[in-house]
Amino acid sequence: MRVQIAATTTPTTATPITATPVTDTRPAGLTARAVALPLLAAALLVAAPVRGQEAITSHGISAFGELKYGPEFPYFDYVNPDAPKGGRMTFRGTGASATFDSLNPFILKGEPAQGLGLLYDSLLVGSADEPDSAYGLIAERLEYPEDRSWVIFHMNPEATFSDGEPIEASDVVFTYNVLLEKGHPAYKISYKDFETVEALDTYKVKFTFRQDAAKRELIQQAGGISILPEHYYQDVDFAESTLTPPVGSGGFLVEEAKPGRSITYCRNPDYWAWDHPVNVGANNFDCYTYEYFADYTAAFEAFKGGSYLLHEEFFSKLWATGYDFPAIDEGWVVKESVPDNRPSGTQGFWINMRRDKFQDPRVREAIGLMFNFEWSNQTLFYGIYQRTDSFWENSPMQAEGLPEGAELELLQEFHDELPESIFSEPVYTPPVNQPSRTDRAAVRKASRLLDEAGWTLQGGVRKNAQGQTLTLEILDDSASFERVFNPYVENLKRIGIDARLSLIDAAQYQQRQEDFDYDMIPGRLVMSLTPGLELRQIFGSDSAKEPGTANFSGVSDPVIDALLEKAVAAGSREDLEVAVRALDRVLRSMHIWVPNWYKGEHNLAYWDVFSKPAEKPLYSRGDAYWWWDEDKYRALKADGAPLP
């Protein structure tokens, strides 16, 4: 199954703060690094007169409320500051295919290797125990007015690129310009509220934002840009994919890249910021390797044999029945579930509304009714999942029941543009089906909806007034989910839809997804704890036509645009949650996807060669803060474990 998910397996010192959705389409992603030098005493929260306003100078910034960590914090609470450095961490390599052909993750062209975020730093970085804060990284402090209409980042003059050249304000300006001109189309959406980016001097860069823009997140959006070296790209074409290791701004270097086999990143001993408080207790391995395999089965077999060390399991059948191999019995491999405190939603089968046949919401609702979650959960998933209802499942931003209070008041602004059911009926929730393969009540309702939409049964298939057949192609590049899709296809055929599952190779799939050339695709997005600017790329009208964005269903609706801008502009977390609940309610009424399932946990298996802090950070899987335990490794080897 294809997924699009926020970063979970690339080691990072802190939560990324960029609002650009991750485009790695497998159960793992990459993010920018998060390290910097110790903060200076000058980074205390003070006020100074700037252009008639009281400017705030600080070591960090929060979208709402106060920062948890003061200007002289020694390290984040969730790390072991004495964690030893050394050893290695190895994962399964993932992506749009079983290989990679590029070390440039910033452009649409090519299939980038996993883990490339290890090569880059940004001006600011988040923490893994706060939902909406950011701290200085390459920027040792920042200066901004109360209305956040601009920000000046004061960069650390000790910061250098991996080739030893200094990181300067001009590099930030270059990065912004080259991403807009030659980068992934999504950057144009992400940075549309930036008016100017200018170098004030060698180590000061100023971002000015559009006057009419919602400015709550824009400073963090600017601070989250991975900084690129202008001098390097004077001789290298940024717009082209390449397998030549690039010069980066982070603490790791590409040690070895073998397309179709593996990629390894190792510590740069000359990195300028290993002792920064954000980096203490993190980045504990000397090298990180991503091993690539032809398919999931081959990868799992390799894990069982010790070819890589950490595996997150996404298949319930395997989790329930596949972990009885010798390394488990010997106690060499640890199996555990750890809580995921982020919103659990947005996994589903996305319907491409760009196609005329899916314009009517009654057609989309009928398609959704034919997925029998209860049967799938009982028969295929061993009953371990719950049904996803919301795009912000398992969070305070999930809409419930009838709208009331502030949410109702907000929705009333769009009363004439919304269906009356938004106000008179509880928020749409998929019906609970009988756990038989085909639920007859669902068949009757779906058939009625298709009749009402003008798709009538003619010779056993649905046709419209023009005689066109209602076809539905589910597109995927992996056979792993055939057991889920095939019963669903049969149910769709029962109501007269000419449905089929098409399995294509990974390269074709990637291209067709980027071009929106599909009827339906499976996918997952891990939504932010503080939704904001990234919503434009997922549900905004501007993203519906831009290739390669995360707007899988092609949502282009003025009310949705207005509601997501309400979320972007929210001045308090309470206002944000109200706006997102309203957005969730309206999106669910549109039936843009067939919601799947969730568990709210990470199912992890790993060879017992690591140690880790006593507590997992609230908003991270936690392995970014583990370390190599040589004693455990030697004990396993002495016991006969098949480790290299």
XYZ file of C-alpha atoms in Angstrom:
644
model
C 0.000 0.000 0.000
C 1.206 3.477 -0.833
C 1.445 5.939 1.986
C 2.432 9.521 2.460
C 3.542 10.129 5.984
C 5.497 12.523 8.110
C 9.024 11.593 9.100
C 9.401 8.661 11.458
C 12.609 6.825 10.646
C 15.180 9.403 9.699
C 17.070 10.309 12.869
C 16.502 13.945 13.801
C 17.270 15.938 16.880
C 13.909 17.653 16.874
C 10.596 18.002 15.139
C 10.799 19.611 11.691
C 8.907 22.874 11.471
C 8.500 23.316 7.751
C 4.885 23.187 6.636
C 5.770 21.488 3.361
C 4.256 17.989 3.446
C 6.769 15.194 3.191
C 6.666 13.643 -0.276
C 8.238 10.281 0.516
C 5.368 7.924 -0.264
C 6.206 4.993 1.973
C 5.863 4.336 5.727
C 8.836 6.533 6.478
C 10.182 9.900 5.465
C 12.992 12.371 5.787
C 13.291 15.698 7.510
C 15.837 18.427 7.970
C 18.476 18.102 10.641
C 18.185 20.062 13.823
C 21.460 21.198 15.329
C 23.271 24.448 16.141
C 25.851 26.047 18.411
C 25.165 26.948 22.046
C 22.843 29.903 22.325
C 24.371 33.220 23.310
C 23.365 35.238 26.334
C 22.196 37.908 23.907
C 19.363 35.578 22.911
C 17.362 36.469 26.011
C 13.808 37.630 25.437
C 14.153 41.417 25.330
C 12.518 44.369 23.644
C 14.259 46.875 21.424
C 12.878 49.719 19.324
C 12.799 48.877 15.603
C 11.052 51.088 13.049
C 8.536 52.407 15.519
C 7.625 48.992 16.968
C 8.835 47.089 19.973
C 10.794 44.217 18.438
C 11.110 40.910 20.242
C 14.554 39.338 20.240
C 14.526 35.698 21.283
C 16.199 32.300 21.096
C 12.986 30.762 19.760
C 9.346 31.269 18.915
C 6.018 29.573 19.560
C 2.856 29.717 17.494
C 0.847 29.866 20.727
C 1.865 30.555 24.301
C 5.299 30.367 25.897
C 8.369 28.367 24.984
C 9.073 25.410 27.243
C 12.858 25.826 27.094
C 14.651 28.984 28.170
C 17.526 30.684 26.338
C 20.235 28.749 28.186
C 18.713 25.261 28.217
C 21.453 22.585 28.150
C 19.453 19.909 26.287
C 15.918 18.700 25.709
C 14.252 16.871 28.587
C 13.676 13.655 26.652
C 17.319 12.840 25.826
C 20.123 11.157 27.719
C 22.825 13.838 27.687
C 25.473 11.214 28.441
C 24.510 8.895 25.592
C 27.692 7.519 23.998
C 28.434 8.083 20.319
C 29.279 5.262 17.934
C 27.890 2.207 16.212
C 25.280 2.222 13.509
C 21.547 2.318 12.909
C 20.051 0.506 9.937
C 16.547 0.757 8.484
C 14.646 -0.569 5.509
C 14.908 1.872 2.629
C 11.550 3.053 1.357
C 10.219 5.391 -1.266
C 8.188 5.366 -4.455
C 10.168 2.347 -5.650
C 12.603 -0.259 -4.409
C 15.508 1.968 -5.359
C 16.560 5.580 -5.798
C 18.177 7.520 -8.600
C 18.772 10.908 -7.039
C 20.427 12.617 -4.089
C 18.391 15.780 -4.674
C 15.205 15.732 -2.550
C 14.118 19.263 -3.479
C 12.911 18.740 -7.057
C 10.097 16.795 -8.683
C 12.411 14.907 -11.021
C 13.849 11.587 -9.921
C 13.337 9.259 -6.970
C 15.340 10.616 -4.014
C 17.095 8.323 -1.590
C 15.702 8.081 1.894
C 17.458 9.912 4.704
C 18.702 12.899 2.711
C 17.477 15.216 5.448
C 20.598 14.168 7.358
C 22.584 16.394 5.019
C 20.818 19.668 5.830
C 20.252 22.107 8.674
C 17.766 24.960 8.918
C 17.596 28.296 10.733
C 15.116 27.041 13.348
C 14.007 23.625 14.563
C 11.182 22.297 16.708
C 11.286 20.137 19.812
C 9.736 16.679 20.116
C 7.780 17.483 23.280
C 6.056 20.702 22.164
C 3.467 20.917 19.371
C 4.215 24.399 18.040
C 7.603 25.774 19.142
C 10.916 26.337 17.356
C 14.422 27.147 18.572
C 17.525 28.657 17.027
C 19.720 26.402 14.943
C 21.786 28.103 12.222
C 20.090 31.246 13.508
C 21.408 31.891 16.996
C 18.560 34.339 17.601
C 15.669 35.975 15.798
C 14.116 39.417 15.899
C 10.507 40.204 14.967
C 7.675 42.640 15.753
C 4.592 41.670 17.682
C 2.502 41.411 14.506
C 5.089 39.024 12.996
C 5.068 40.956 9.722
C 8.796 40.314 9.280
C 11.668 38.507 10.927
C 15.416 39.010 11.011
C 17.464 35.895 11.630
C 20.856 36.547 13.237
C 22.965 33.673 11.953
C 25.795 32.056 13.840
C 29.075 33.070 12.147
C 30.593 29.704 13.141
C 28.115 27.791 10.946
C 29.673 26.094 7.937
C 28.673 23.826 5.096
C 30.098 20.327 4.874
C 32.966 21.580 2.697
C 33.988 24.103 5.373
C 32.615 27.188 3.602
C 30.663 29.579 5.880
C 26.864 29.595 5.852
C 25.874 33.183 5.140
C 22.737 35.233 4.656
C 23.266 35.146 0.902
C 22.916 31.344 1.027
C 19.491 31.711 2.631
C 18.413 34.135 -0.108
C 19.783 31.771 -2.754
C 17.952 28.812 -1.206
C 14.619 30.619 -1.246
C 15.052 31.766 -4.842
C 16.243 28.452 -6.249
C 13.458 26.493 -4.546
C 10.878 28.804 -6.109
C 12.495 28.808 -9.535
C 13.633 25.188 -9.888
C 12.315 23.259 -6.889
C 9.270 21.053 -6.396
C 6.049 22.901 -7.391
C 4.844 22.637 -3.792
C 7.356 25.288 -2.714
C 5.402 27.943 -4.627
C 2.395 27.187 -2.451
C 4.411 26.976 0.767
C 6.160 30.310 0.272
C 3.434 32.342 -1.420
C 3.116 34.628 1.617
C 6.802 35.610 1.508
C 7.115 39.079 -0.009
C 10.877 39.544 0.111
C 13.962 37.740 1.399
C 17.060 39.895 1.679
C 20.539 39.721 3.159
C 21.038 42.720 5.466
C 24.684 41.855 6.001
C 26.861 38.756 5.981
C 25.045 37.055 8.849
C 21.637 38.739 8.972
C 18.766 37.754 6.693
C 15.327 39.335 6.694
C 12.038 37.804 5.580
C 9.153 40.219 4.984
C 5.677 38.767 4.650
C 2.701 39.878 2.583
C 0.655 42.500 4.382
C -2.638 40.600 4.067
C -1.174 37.180 4.976
C -1.973 35.230 8.131
C 1.340 35.491 9.932
C 1.154 33.100 12.876
C 3.332 30.411 11.253
C 5.326 32.340 8.702
C 8.405 32.879 10.869
C 8.598 29.160 11.562
C 7.934 28.447 7.900
C 10.909 30.624 6.971
C 13.045 29.128 9.729
C 12.346 25.594 8.552
C 13.943 25.964 5.119
C 16.889 23.577 4.629
C 19.833 25.837 3.760
C 21.650 25.158 0.475
C 25.151 26.360 -0.561
C 25.105 29.020 -3.269
C 28.766 28.476 -4.144
C 28.230 24.779 -4.836
C 25.342 25.309 -7.250
C 27.287 27.780 -9.336
C 28.749 24.722 -11.080
C 25.957 22.197 -10.450
C 22.504 22.321 -12.081
C 20.046 22.334 -9.190
C 17.160 21.292 -11.463
C 18.723 17.924 -12.314
C 18.663 14.735 -10.295
C 22.128 13.418 -9.484
C 23.926 10.646 -7.654
C 26.891 12.868 -6.840
C 26.864 13.519 -3.072
C 26.003 17.202 -2.607
C 27.512 19.734 -0.242
C 25.093 20.113 2.662
C 24.576 22.158 5.792
C 24.030 19.307 8.265
C 26.172 16.964 10.293
C 26.277 13.897 8.071
C 27.822 13.033 4.717
C 26.895 10.467 2.080
C 29.374 7.674 2.706
C 28.156 5.282 0.035
C 25.209 5.245 -2.371
C 24.278 2.038 -4.197
C 20.973 2.442 -6.086
C 18.792 -0.608 -5.607
C 20.860 -1.767 -2.650
C 21.596 0.798 0.059
C 22.645 4.282 1.070
C 24.842 5.101 4.069
C 25.348 8.427 5.828
C 28.188 8.902 8.316
C 29.097 11.542 10.828
C 31.108 14.529 9.604
C 33.883 14.903 12.201
C 34.341 18.549 11.202
C 30.708 19.512 11.699
C 30.546 22.794 13.549
C 27.662 22.104 15.945
C 27.908 18.714 17.604
C 27.690 20.226 21.092
C 24.651 22.413 20.621
C 21.940 21.825 23.279
C 19.485 20.724 20.580
C 21.988 18.074 19.530
C 22.971 16.770 22.952
C 21.761 13.208 23.381
C 20.805 12.862 19.722
C 22.655 11.884 16.533
C 24.218 9.151 18.621
C 25.175 6.765 15.805
C 28.263 7.187 13.674
C 26.440 5.943 10.575
C 22.871 5.429 9.345
C 22.155 2.950 6.560
C 18.960 2.383 4.561
C 18.821 -1.077 2.971
C 16.608 -1.427 -0.116
C 14.699 -4.579 -1.057
C 12.567 -5.687 -3.992
C 9.398 -5.898 -1.895
C 8.088 -5.939 1.652
C 8.340 -9.717 2.009
C 12.001 -9.710 1.017
C 12.659 -6.861 3.449
C 10.998 -8.645 6.357
C 12.923 -11.841 5.679
C 16.138 -9.801 5.608
C 15.251 -8.176 8.932
C 14.685 -11.575 10.510
C 18.163 -12.527 9.347
C 19.794 -9.417 10.819
C 20.358 -7.463 7.582
C 18.920 -4.327 9.180
C 18.187 -3.536 12.793
C 14.975 -1.516 13.196
C 11.664 -2.362 11.532
C 8.272 -0.690 11.892
C 5.471 -3.112 11.052
C 2.527 -1.752 9.061
C 0.791 -5.045 8.328
C -1.511 -6.327 11.053
C -1.419 -9.927 9.847
C 2.356 -10.005 10.114
C 2.267 -8.294 13.504
C -0.242 -10.867 14.753
C 1.219 -14.005 13.190
C 4.630 -13.330 11.627
C 6.751 -12.693 14.707
C 7.512 -16.260 15.698
C 10.937 -16.536 14.085
C 14.039 -17.801 15.935
C 15.482 -14.375 16.810
C 12.279 -13.569 18.715
C 12.354 -16.920 20.510
C 15.995 -16.378 21.478
C 15.248 -12.888 22.827
C 17.538 -11.274 20.268
C 14.745 -9.187 18.721
C 12.470 -6.974 20.810
C 8.843 -6.505 19.762
C 6.893 -3.599 21.234
C 4.162 -1.071 20.526
C 4.773 2.546 21.491
C 2.087 5.246 21.552
C 1.809 7.780 18.751
C 0.440 10.983 20.257
C -0.079 12.738 16.951
C -3.406 12.796 15.088
C -3.967 9.326 13.657
C -6.117 10.133 10.659
C -5.980 10.570 6.889
C -5.298 7.017 5.791
C -7.733 6.128 3.057
C -8.477 5.509 -0.593
C -8.475 8.934 -2.256
C -10.997 9.593 -5.066
C -9.758 11.858 -7.847
C -12.450 14.528 -8.168
C -10.628 16.091 -11.110
C -12.441 13.487 -13.218
C -15.985 14.306 -14.320
C -17.418 10.939 -13.292
C -16.529 11.626 -9.649
C -17.871 15.189 -9.468
C -21.148 14.184 -7.799
C -20.704 13.577 -4.048
C -23.417 10.911 -4.189
C -21.177 8.852 -6.465
C -18.270 9.248 -4.082
C -20.409 8.328 -1.080
C -21.637 5.193 -2.854
C -18.064 4.178 -3.616
C -17.170 4.627 0.042
C -20.089 2.548 1.269
C -18.760 -0.530 -0.495
C -15.642 -0.783 1.650
C -16.576 -3.098 4.505
C -14.160 -2.193 7.293
C -15.781 -4.502 9.841
C -15.277 -7.562 7.624
C -11.731 -6.495 6.730
C -10.802 -5.856 10.360
C -12.199 -9.174 11.558
C -11.025 -11.309 8.643
C -7.798 -9.656 7.514
C -6.529 -7.495 10.383
C -7.135 -9.732 13.410
C -9.402 -7.092 14.947
C -6.563 -4.777 15.978
C -7.727 -1.598 14.206
C -10.437 1.007 14.627
C -12.255 2.720 11.759
C -11.006 6.134 10.777
C -13.783 8.726 10.670
C -11.909 12.003 10.635
C -8.976 13.655 8.892
C -7.793 14.501 12.442
C -8.675 11.187 14.040
C -7.975 10.760 17.746
C -7.380 14.469 18.397
C -9.295 17.483 19.753
C -9.597 18.685 16.150
C -11.919 15.832 15.149
C -15.485 17.013 14.454
C -18.198 15.318 16.512
C -22.008 15.258 16.390
C -23.842 18.425 15.420
C -21.932 21.706 15.151
C -22.371 23.933 18.157
C -20.868 26.934 19.891
C -17.940 28.603 18.176
C -17.789 25.966 15.434
C -21.432 26.553 14.515
C -20.872 30.303 14.544
C -17.949 29.908 12.154
C -19.885 27.633 9.794
C -22.797 30.068 9.727
C -20.553 32.477 7.815
C -20.815 30.055 4.891
C -24.400 28.921 5.418
C -25.573 29.721 1.897
C -22.649 27.855 0.330
C -22.940 24.662 2.391
C -25.498 21.858 2.252
C -28.169 22.105 4.920
C -27.106 18.704 6.239
C -23.963 20.320 7.695
C -26.200 22.111 10.201
C -29.051 19.624 10.638
C -27.277 16.266 10.752
C -24.344 14.911 12.794
C -20.975 14.944 11.048
C -20.654 12.163 8.492
C -19.380 8.914 9.951
C -19.053 5.721 7.900
C -21.821 3.267 8.799
C -20.997 0.185 10.842
C -21.384 -2.741 8.444
C -22.267 -6.318 9.113
C -19.040 -8.355 9.325
C -20.089 -10.358 6.292
C -18.149 -9.736 3.105
C -21.039 -7.785 1.545
C -23.401 -5.696 3.667
C -26.825 -5.707 1.971
C -27.950 -2.470 3.598
C -24.851 -0.744 2.233
C -25.543 -2.176 -1.226
C -29.114 -0.837 -1.179
C -28.063 2.654 -0.060
C -25.180 2.857 -2.528
C -27.431 1.723 -5.374
C -29.997 4.359 -4.490
C -27.336 7.077 -4.435
C -26.055 6.064 -7.869
C -29.588 6.043 -9.263
C -30.151 9.555 -7.920
C -26.867 10.696 -9.480
C -27.969 9.473 -12.900
C -25.881 6.305 -13.061
C -28.491 3.602 -13.685
C -28.097 -0.135 -14.099
C -28.051 -1.147 -17.751
C -27.156 -4.744 -18.445
C -25.673 -5.115 -14.976
C -23.358 -2.085 -15.178
C -23.848 1.565 -14.258
C -24.226 3.969 -17.165
C -25.157 7.613 -17.435
C -27.534 9.302 -19.875
C -24.768 9.468 -22.487
C -24.223 5.707 -22.268
C -20.843 6.010 -20.541
C -19.936 3.230 -18.109
C -18.969 4.122 -14.549
C -15.464 2.706 -14.257
C -13.133 2.807 -11.245
C -9.456 1.868 -11.423
C -7.676 1.476 -8.088
C -4.003 2.111 -8.712
C -1.143 0.640 -6.664
C 2.391 -0.644 -7.164
C 2.477 -3.366 -4.536
C 0.689 -6.697 -4.262
C 0.714 -6.436 -0.472
C -2.784 -4.969 -0.316
C -4.476 -7.204 -2.876
C -6.206 -9.017 -0.013
C -7.831 -5.685 0.949
C -8.545 -4.355 -2.517
C -9.900 -7.497 -4.164
C -12.949 -7.904 -1.866
C -13.560 -4.163 -2.198
C -13.491 -4.424 -5.998
C -15.989 -7.295 -5.872
C -18.329 -5.219 -3.689
C -18.096 -2.305 -6.122
C -19.018 -4.635 -8.976
C -22.090 -5.749 -7.040
C -23.560 -2.268 -7.404
C -22.695 -2.111 -11.092
C -19.407 -0.196 -11.022
C -16.838 -1.519 -13.485
C -14.055 -1.648 -10.893
C -10.593 -3.134 -11.121
C -7.268 -3.122 -9.305
C -4.265 -2.195 -11.466
C -0.802 -3.062 -10.177
C 1.931 -1.200 -12.038
C 5.639 -0.757 -11.521
C 6.908 1.813 -9.074
C 8.240 4.248 -11.663
C 4.904 4.352 -13.496
C 3.068 4.748 -10.220
C 5.200 7.665 -9.142
C 4.664 9.463 -12.441
C 0.920 8.861 -12.502
C 0.558 10.012 -8.899
C 2.506 13.201 -9.599
C 0.383 13.850 -12.702
C -2.895 12.953 -10.916
C -3.491 10.302 -13.569
C -5.676 7.925 -11.554
C -9.218 7.251 -10.368
C -8.291 6.181 -6.849
C -5.059 5.672 -4.907
C -4.360 4.595 -1.327
C -2.399 7.032 0.806
C -1.763 8.349 4.283
C -0.814 11.726 5.689
C 0.158 12.237 9.312
C -1.439 15.561 10.108
C 0.280 18.238 12.147
C -0.475 18.849 15.801
C -0.726 22.510 14.821
C -2.328 22.513 11.360
C -1.596 25.563 9.286
C 0.227 26.381 6.079
C 0.578 22.754 4.982
C -3.212 22.578 4.639
C -2.931 24.586 1.433
C -0.977 21.748 -0.170
C -3.415 19.065 0.955
C -6.833 20.683 0.511
C -6.246 24.102 -1.103
C -7.448 25.067 -4.584
C -3.958 26.226 -5.604
C -2.570 22.734 -5.042
C -5.285 20.913 -7.006
C -3.515 21.588 -10.310
C 0.118 21.655 -9.200
C 1.827 18.323 -10.021
C 3.241 16.334 -7.161
C 1.295 17.982 -4.337
C -0.499 16.098 -1.558
C -3.938 17.193 -2.784
C -4.686 13.627 -3.823
C -8.416 14.160 -4.376
C -8.152 17.488 -6.172
C -10.100 19.475 -3.587
C -10.838 22.912 -5.023
C -13.619 24.600 -3.109
C -13.975 28.227 -1.916
C -15.433 27.252 1.476
C -12.591 24.809 2.116
C -10.111 27.524 1.103
C -11.739 29.976 3.501
C -11.835 27.509 6.402
C -8.231 26.442 6.023
C -7.221 30.111 5.979
C -9.157 30.500 9.240
C -6.962 27.733 10.654
C -3.805 29.371 9.301
C -4.799 32.706 10.854
C -6.008 31.363 14.227
C -4.689 33.474 17.087
C -5.084 30.838 19.804
C -5.083 27.077 20.030
C -8.787 27.203 20.896
C -9.529 29.149 17.709
C -7.339 26.738 15.731
C -9.198 23.690 16.991
C -12.553 25.305 16.189
C -11.457 26.107 12.627
C -10.019 22.638 12.018
C -13.143 20.933 13.378
C -15.228 22.992 10.952
C -12.837 22.087 8.126
C -12.983 18.412 9.095
C -16.797 18.494 9.128
C -17.094 20.005 5.659
C -14.423 17.764 4.142
C -16.125 14.670 5.501
C -19.433 15.780 3.978
C -17.736 15.907 0.558
C -16.729 12.196 0.562
C -13.342 12.870 -1.018
C -11.893 9.597 0.264
C -12.817 6.191 1.617
C -11.493 6.326 5.195
C -9.484 3.311 6.351
C -8.298 2.437 9.837
C -5.907 3.439 12.613
C -4.257 2.080 15.724
C -2.553 5.065 17.351
C 0.670 3.143 17.982
C 3.991 2.366 16.345
C 4.561 -1.377 16.046
C 8.345 -1.712 16.352
C 10.705 -4.658 16.172
C 14.433 -4.216 16.630
C 17.530 -6.221 17.351
C 18.454 -5.760 20.997
C 21.680 -3.842 20.418
C 20.392 -0.404 21.471
C 19.781 1.486 24.670
C 17.412 4.418 24.940
C 16.182 7.159 27.295
C 13.762 6.190 30.038
C 10.837 7.967 28.368
C 9.884 8.422 24.735
C 9.329 12.046 23.674
C 5.649 12.844 23.382
C 5.563 13.632 19.667
C 8.246 11.343 18.239
C 8.750 7.636 17.736
C 11.844 8.057 19.870
C 14.569 6.146 18.036
C 16.283 9.403 17.064
C 17.575 9.459 20.653
C 18.676 5.819 21.012
C 22.331 4.841 21.095
C 24.503 1.859 20.227
C 25.121 -0.513 23.142
C 28.348 -2.376 22.438
C 27.889 -4.740 25.397
C 24.489 -5.857 24.117
C 25.880 -6.328 20.635
C 28.775 -8.466 21.857
C 26.419 -10.544 24.005
C 24.160 -11.281 21.039
C 27.127 -12.171 18.851
C 28.476 -14.497 21.543
C 25.041 -16.110 21.735
C 25.087 -16.851 18.005
C 22.966 -13.986 16.651
C 23.445 -13.579 12.859
C 24.582 -9.970 13.022
C 27.390 -8.499 10.901
